[in-house]
CSV table of C-alpha atoms and ligand atoms in Angstrom, one decimal:
chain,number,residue,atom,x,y,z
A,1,UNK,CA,133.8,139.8,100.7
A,2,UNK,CA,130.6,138.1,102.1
A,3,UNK,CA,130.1,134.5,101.6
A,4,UNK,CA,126.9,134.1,99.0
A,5,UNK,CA,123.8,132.9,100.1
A,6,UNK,CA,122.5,129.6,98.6
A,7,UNK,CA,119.1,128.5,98.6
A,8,UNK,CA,118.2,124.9,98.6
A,9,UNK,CA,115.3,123.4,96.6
A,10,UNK,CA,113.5,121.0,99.7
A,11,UNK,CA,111.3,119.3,97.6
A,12,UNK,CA,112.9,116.2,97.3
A,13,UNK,CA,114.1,115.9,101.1
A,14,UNK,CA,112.4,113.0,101.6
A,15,UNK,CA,114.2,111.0,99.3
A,16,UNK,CA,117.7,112.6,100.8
A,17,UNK,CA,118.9,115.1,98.1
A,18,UNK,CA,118.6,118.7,97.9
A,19,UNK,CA,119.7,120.9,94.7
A,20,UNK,CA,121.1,124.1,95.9
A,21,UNK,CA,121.2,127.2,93.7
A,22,UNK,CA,124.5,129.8,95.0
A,23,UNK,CA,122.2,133.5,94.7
A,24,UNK,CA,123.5,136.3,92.9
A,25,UNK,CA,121.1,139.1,94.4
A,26,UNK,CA,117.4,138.2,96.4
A,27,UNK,CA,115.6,140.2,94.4
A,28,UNK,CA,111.9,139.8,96.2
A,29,UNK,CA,111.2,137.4,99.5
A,30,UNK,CA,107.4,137.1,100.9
A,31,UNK,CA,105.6,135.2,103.2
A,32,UNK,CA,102.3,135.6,101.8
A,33,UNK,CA,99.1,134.6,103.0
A,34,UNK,CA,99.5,130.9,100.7
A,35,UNK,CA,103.1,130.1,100.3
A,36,UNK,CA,106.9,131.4,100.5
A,37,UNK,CA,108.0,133.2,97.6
A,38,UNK,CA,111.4,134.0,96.9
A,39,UNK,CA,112.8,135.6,93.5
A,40,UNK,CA,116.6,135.7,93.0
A,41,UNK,CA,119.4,136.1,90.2
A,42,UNK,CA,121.3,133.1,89.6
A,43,UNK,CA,124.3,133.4,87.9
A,44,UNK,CA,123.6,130.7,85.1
A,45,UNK,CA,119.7,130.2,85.2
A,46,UNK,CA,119.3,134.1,85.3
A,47,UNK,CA,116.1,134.9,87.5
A,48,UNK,CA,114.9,132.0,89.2
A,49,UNK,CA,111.4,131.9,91.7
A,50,UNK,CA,110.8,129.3,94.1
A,51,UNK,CA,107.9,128.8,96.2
A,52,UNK,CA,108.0,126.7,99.0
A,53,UNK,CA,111.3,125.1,98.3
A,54,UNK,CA,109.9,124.1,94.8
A,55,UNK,CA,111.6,125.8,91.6
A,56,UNK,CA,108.8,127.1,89.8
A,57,UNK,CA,110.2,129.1,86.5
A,58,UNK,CA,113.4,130.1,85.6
A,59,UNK,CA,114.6,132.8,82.7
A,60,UNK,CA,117.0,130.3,81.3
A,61,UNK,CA,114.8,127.1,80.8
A,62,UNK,CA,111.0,128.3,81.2
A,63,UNK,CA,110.3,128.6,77.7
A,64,UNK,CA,110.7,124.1,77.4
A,65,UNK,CA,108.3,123.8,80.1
A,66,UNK,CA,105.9,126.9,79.1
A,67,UNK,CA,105.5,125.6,75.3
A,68,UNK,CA,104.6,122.4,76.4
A,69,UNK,CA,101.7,123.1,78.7
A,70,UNK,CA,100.6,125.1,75.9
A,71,UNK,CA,100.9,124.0,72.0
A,72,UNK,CA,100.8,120.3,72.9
A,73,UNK,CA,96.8,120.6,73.9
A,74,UNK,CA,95.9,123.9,71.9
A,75,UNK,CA,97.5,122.2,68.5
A,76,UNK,CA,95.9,118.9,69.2
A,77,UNK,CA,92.5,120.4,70.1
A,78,UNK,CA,92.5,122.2,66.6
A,79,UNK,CA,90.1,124.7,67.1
A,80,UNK,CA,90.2,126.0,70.9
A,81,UNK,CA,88.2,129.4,71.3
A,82,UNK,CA,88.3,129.2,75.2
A,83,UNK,CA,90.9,128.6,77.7
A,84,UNK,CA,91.4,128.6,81.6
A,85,UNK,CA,94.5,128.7,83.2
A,86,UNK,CA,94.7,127.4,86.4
A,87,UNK,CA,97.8,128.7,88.4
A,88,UNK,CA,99.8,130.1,86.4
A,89,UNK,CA,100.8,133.5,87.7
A,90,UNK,CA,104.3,133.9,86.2
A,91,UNK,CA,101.5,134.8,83.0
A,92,UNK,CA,104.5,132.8,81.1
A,93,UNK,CA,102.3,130.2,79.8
A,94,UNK,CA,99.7,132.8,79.0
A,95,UNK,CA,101.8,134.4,77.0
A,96,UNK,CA,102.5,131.3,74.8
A,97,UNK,CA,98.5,130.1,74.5
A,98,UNK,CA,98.0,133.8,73.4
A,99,UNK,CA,100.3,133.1,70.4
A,100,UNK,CA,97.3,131.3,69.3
A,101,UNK,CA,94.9,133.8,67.2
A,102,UNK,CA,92.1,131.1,67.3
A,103,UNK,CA,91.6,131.9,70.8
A,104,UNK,CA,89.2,134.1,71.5
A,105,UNK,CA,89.4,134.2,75.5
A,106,UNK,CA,91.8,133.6,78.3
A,107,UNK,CA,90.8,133.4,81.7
A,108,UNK,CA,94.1,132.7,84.0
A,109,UNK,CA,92.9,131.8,87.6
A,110,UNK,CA,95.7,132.3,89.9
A,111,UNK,CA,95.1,132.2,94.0
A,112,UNK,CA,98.1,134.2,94.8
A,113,UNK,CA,97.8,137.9,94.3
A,114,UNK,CA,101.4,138.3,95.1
A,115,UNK,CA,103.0,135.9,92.5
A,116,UNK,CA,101.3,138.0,89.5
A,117,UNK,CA,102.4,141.2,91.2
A,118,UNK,CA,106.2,140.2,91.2
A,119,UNK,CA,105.5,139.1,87.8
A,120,UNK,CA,104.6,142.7,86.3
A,121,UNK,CA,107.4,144.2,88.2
A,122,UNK,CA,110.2,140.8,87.5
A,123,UNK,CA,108.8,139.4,83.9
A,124,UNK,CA,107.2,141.8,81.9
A,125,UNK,CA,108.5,139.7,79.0
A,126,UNK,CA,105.2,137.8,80.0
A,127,UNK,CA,103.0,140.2,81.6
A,128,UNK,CA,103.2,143.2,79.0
A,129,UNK,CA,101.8,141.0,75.9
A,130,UNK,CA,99.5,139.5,78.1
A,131,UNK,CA,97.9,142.2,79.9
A,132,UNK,CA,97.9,144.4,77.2
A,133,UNK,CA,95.6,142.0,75.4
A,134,UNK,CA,92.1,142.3,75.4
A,135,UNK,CA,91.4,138.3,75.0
A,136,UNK,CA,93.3,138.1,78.6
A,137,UNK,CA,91.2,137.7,82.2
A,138,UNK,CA,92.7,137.3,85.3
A,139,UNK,CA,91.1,135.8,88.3
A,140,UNK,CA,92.6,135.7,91.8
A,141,UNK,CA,90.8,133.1,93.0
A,142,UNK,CA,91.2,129.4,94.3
A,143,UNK,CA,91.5,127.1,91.5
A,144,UNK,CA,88.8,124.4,93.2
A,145,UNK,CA,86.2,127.2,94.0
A,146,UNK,CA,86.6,128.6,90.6
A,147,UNK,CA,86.0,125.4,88.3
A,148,UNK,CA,83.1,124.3,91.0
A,149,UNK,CA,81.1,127.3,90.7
A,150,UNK,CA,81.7,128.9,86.9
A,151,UNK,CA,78.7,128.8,84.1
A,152,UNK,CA,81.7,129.5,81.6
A,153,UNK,CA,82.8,126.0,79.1
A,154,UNK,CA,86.1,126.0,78.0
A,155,UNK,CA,87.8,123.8,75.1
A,156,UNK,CA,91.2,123.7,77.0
A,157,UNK,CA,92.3,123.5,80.5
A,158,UNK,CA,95.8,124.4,81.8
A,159,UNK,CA,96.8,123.2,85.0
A,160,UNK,CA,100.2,125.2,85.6
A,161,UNK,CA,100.0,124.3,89.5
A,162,UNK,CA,102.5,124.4,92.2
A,163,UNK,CA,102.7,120.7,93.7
A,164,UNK,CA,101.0,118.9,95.9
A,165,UNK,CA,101.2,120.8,98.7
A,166,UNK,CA,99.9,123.9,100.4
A,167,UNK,CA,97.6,125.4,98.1
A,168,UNK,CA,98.1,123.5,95.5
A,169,UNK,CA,97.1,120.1,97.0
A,170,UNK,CA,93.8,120.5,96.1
A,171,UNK,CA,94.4,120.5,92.7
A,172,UNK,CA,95.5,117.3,92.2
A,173,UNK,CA,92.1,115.8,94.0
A,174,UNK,CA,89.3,113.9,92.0
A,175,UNK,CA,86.9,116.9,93.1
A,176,UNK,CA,88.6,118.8,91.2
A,177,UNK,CA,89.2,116.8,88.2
A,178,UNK,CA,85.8,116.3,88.2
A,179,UNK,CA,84.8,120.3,88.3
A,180,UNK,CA,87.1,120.7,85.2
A,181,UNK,CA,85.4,117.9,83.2
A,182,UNK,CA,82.4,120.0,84.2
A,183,UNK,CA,83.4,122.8,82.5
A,184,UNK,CA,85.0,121.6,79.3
A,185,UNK,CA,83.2,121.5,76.1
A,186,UNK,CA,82.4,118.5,74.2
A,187,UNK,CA,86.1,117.4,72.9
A,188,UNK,CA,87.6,119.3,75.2
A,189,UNK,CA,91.0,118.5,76.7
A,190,UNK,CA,92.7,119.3,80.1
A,191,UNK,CA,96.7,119.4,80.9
A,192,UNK,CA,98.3,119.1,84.3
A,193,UNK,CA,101.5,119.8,85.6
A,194,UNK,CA,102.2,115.9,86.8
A,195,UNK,CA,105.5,115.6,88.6
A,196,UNK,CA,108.9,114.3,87.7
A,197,UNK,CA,107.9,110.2,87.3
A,198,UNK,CA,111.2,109.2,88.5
A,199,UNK,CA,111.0,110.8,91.8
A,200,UNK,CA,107.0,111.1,91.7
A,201,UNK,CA,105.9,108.0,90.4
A,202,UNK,CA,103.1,107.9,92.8
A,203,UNK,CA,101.9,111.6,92.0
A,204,UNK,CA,101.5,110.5,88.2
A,205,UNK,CA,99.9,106.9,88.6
A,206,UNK,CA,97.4,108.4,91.1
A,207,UNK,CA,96.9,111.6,88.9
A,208,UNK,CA,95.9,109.4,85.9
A,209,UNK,CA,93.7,107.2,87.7
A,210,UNK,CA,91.8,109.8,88.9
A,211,UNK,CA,91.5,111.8,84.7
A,212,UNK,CA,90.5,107.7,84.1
A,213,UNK,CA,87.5,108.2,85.9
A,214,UNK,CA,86.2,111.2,84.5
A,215,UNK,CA,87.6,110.9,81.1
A,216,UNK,CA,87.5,108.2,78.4
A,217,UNK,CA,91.1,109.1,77.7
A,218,UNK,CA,94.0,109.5,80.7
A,219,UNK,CA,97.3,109.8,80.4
A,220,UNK,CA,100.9,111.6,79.9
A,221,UNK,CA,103.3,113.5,77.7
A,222,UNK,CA,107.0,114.3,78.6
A,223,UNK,CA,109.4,117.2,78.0
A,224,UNK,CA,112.9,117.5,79.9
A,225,UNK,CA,113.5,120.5,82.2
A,226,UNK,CA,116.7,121.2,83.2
A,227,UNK,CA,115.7,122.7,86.8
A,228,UNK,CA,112.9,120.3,87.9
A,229,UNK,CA,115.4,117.7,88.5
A,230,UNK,CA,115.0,114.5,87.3
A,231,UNK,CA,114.9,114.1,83.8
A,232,UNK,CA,111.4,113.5,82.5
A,233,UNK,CA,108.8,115.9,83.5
A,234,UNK,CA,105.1,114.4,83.1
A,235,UNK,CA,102.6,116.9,81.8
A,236,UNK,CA,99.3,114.5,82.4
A,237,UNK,CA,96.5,114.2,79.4
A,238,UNK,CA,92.7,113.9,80.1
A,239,UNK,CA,89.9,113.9,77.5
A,240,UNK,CA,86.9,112.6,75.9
A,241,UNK,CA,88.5,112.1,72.6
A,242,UNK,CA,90.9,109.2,72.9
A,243,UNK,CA,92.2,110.3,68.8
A,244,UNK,CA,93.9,114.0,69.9
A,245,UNK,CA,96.8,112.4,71.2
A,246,UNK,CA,97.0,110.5,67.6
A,247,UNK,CA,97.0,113.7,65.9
A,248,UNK,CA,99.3,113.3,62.7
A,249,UNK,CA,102.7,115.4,62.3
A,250,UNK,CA,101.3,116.3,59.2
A,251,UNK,CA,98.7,118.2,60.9
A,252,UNK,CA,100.0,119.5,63.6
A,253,UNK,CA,102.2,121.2,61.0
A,254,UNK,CA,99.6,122.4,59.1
A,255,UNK,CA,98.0,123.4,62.0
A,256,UNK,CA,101.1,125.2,63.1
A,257,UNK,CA,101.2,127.1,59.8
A,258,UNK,CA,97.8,128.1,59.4
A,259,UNK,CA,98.8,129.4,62.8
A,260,UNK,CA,101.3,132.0,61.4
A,261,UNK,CA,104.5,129.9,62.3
A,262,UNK,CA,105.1,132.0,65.7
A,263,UNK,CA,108.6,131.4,67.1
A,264,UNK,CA,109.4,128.7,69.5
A,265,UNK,CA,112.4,127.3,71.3
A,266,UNK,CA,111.7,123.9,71.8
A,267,UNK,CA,107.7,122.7,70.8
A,268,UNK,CA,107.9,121.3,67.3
A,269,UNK,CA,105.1,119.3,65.5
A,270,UNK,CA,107.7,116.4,65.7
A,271,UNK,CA,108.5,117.2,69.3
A,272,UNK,CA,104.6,117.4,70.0
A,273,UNK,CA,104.0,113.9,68.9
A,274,UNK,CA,107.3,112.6,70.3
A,275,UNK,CA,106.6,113.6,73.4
A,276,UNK,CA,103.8,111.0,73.7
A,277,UNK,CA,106.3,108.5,73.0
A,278,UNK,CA,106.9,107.1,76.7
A,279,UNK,CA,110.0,105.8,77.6
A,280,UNK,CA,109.3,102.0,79.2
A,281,UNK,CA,109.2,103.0,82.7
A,282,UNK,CA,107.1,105.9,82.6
A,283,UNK,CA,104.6,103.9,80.5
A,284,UNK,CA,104.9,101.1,83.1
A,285,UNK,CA,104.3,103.8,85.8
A,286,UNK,CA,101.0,104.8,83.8
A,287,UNK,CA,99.9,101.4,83.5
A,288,UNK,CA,99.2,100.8,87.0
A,289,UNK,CA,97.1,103.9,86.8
A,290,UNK,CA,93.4,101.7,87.3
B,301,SAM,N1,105.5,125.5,86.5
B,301,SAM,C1,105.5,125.6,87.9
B,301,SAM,C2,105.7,124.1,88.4
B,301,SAM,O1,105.6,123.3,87.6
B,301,SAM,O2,106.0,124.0,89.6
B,301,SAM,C3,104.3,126.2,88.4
B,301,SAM,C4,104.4,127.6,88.1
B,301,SAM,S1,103.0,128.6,88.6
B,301,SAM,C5,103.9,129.9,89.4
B,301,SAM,C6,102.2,127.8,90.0
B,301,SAM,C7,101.1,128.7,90.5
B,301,SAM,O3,100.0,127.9,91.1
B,301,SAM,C8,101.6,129.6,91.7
B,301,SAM,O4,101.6,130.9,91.3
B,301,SAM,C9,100.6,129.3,92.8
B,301,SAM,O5,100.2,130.4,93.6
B,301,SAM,C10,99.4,128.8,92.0
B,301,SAM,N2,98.4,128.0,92.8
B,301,SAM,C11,98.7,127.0,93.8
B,301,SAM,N3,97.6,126.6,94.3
B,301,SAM,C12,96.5,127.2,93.6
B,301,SAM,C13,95.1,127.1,93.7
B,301,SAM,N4,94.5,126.2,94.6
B,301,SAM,N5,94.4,127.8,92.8
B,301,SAM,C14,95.0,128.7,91.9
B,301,SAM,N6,96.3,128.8,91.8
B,301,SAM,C15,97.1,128.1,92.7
């Protein structure tokens, strides 16, 4: 019987570990014109894609990572009628923000063509609701060129990036930090995809002192994903109004209600305003953020 392929996550080289994943069946591999993409079955984390070396989503453990990005800032906002997705191309956190009957647009910008055309074919589960819904937009477009040139104002922006590298580097510059405070509305808030602190302290503290120079409010919320290694993942916070991340349980619930109760796997109001809680060394890792 032939010996099964494993394919190694690289992102963490540099600090001398790899986590390999043993591959059931490669069902899609592309070099496309931005990154690497490879989509395979994994006999425990079910279909997994990886771009670049970097685990992106998997079936098994999306949902922790996809209901963050998207009740934490939609539930605090209160009343968001506009969203931009940056990234994003699974469509899985589109799928959650459109959960959300207050919003009355979605624009996903998403630079790779490729990544949303594996996603019709490999997660419908996510495409079919999403682009059979009227409220949906998608953009293929550069991230950076988008939120520099649009007229459009948003009340939330979703930053569902790959990492710093390749085409997502830009992403993570003060340019374009900048561009989004552009194009939020007054009270607006913006959420980033912001590393795994233990292994990316440096990717957080420079992220945050970046939102701390466009915003009067920077910072960081925390959810564990089982397959970006490391514990912690850091979703970073930037906005005007220093009181959303003080939000009350009690109305988040509310909120959540008034909402219609929609099913979730792991994002409850008490998990919501948990996850600002940061445990010492994280919060130490923000505090050198200047
Ligand atoms: N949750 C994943 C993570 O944390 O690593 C990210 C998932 S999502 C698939 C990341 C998406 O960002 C990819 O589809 C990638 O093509 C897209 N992306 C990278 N750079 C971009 C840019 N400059 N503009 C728009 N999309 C970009």
């Amino acid at each position: 019987m032939a010996e099964k392929r494993w394919i190694a996550e690289t992102l963490f080289d540099d600090l001398g570990f790899r986590m390999t994943f043993q591959v059931d069946k490669v069902l899609y591999e592309l070099q496309t014109e931005h990154q690497h993409l490879v989509l395979f079955e994994h006999p425990f984390f079910g279909k997994m894609l990886m771009l670049d070396g970097a685990t992106q989503i998997t079936k098994k453990d999306e949902f922790i990572y996809q209901e963050m990005m998207s009740h934490v800032p939609l539930f605090a906002h209160g009343n968001a009628r506009e969203v931009l997705i940056i990234g994003g191309g699974d469509c899985g956190i589109a799928e959650e923000v459109l959960k959300h009957k207050t919003v009355e647009r979605l624009t996903q910008v998403e630079i790779d063509p490729a990544v949303v055309e594996f996603a019709k074919e490999h997660f419908p589960e996510f495409t079919k609701p999403v682009f059979t819904d009227k409220r949906f937009e998608s953009v293929i477009d550069d991230g950076m060129k988008y939120v520099a040139r649009t007229e459009r104002r948003f009340d939330a922006i979703i930053v569902d990036s790959t990492d710093p590298q390749g085409p997502g580097k830009v992403l993570f510059s003060t340019k374009f930090y900048a561009a989004c405070k552009r194009c939020l509305n007054k009270g607006g808030v913006m959420v980033t995809q912001s590393g795994v602190p233990i292994f990316q302290p440096a990717e957080l503290t420079s992220s945050i002192s970046k939102f701390r120079k466009q915003f009067a409010d920077g910072g960081c919320y925390v959810a564990a994903i089982p397959t970006y290694i490391g514990g912690h993942m850091a979703m970073g916070w930037a906005t005007d109004r220093k009181s959303l991340r003080q939000t009350p349980v009690k109305t988040i619930a509310a909120r959540y209600r008034k909402a219609g109760s929609f099913s979730t796997k792991y994002w409850t109001p008490e998990v919501h305003v948990a996850a600002f809680a940061l445990p010492r060394f994280i919060a130490e890792t923000v505090a050198k953020a200047r």
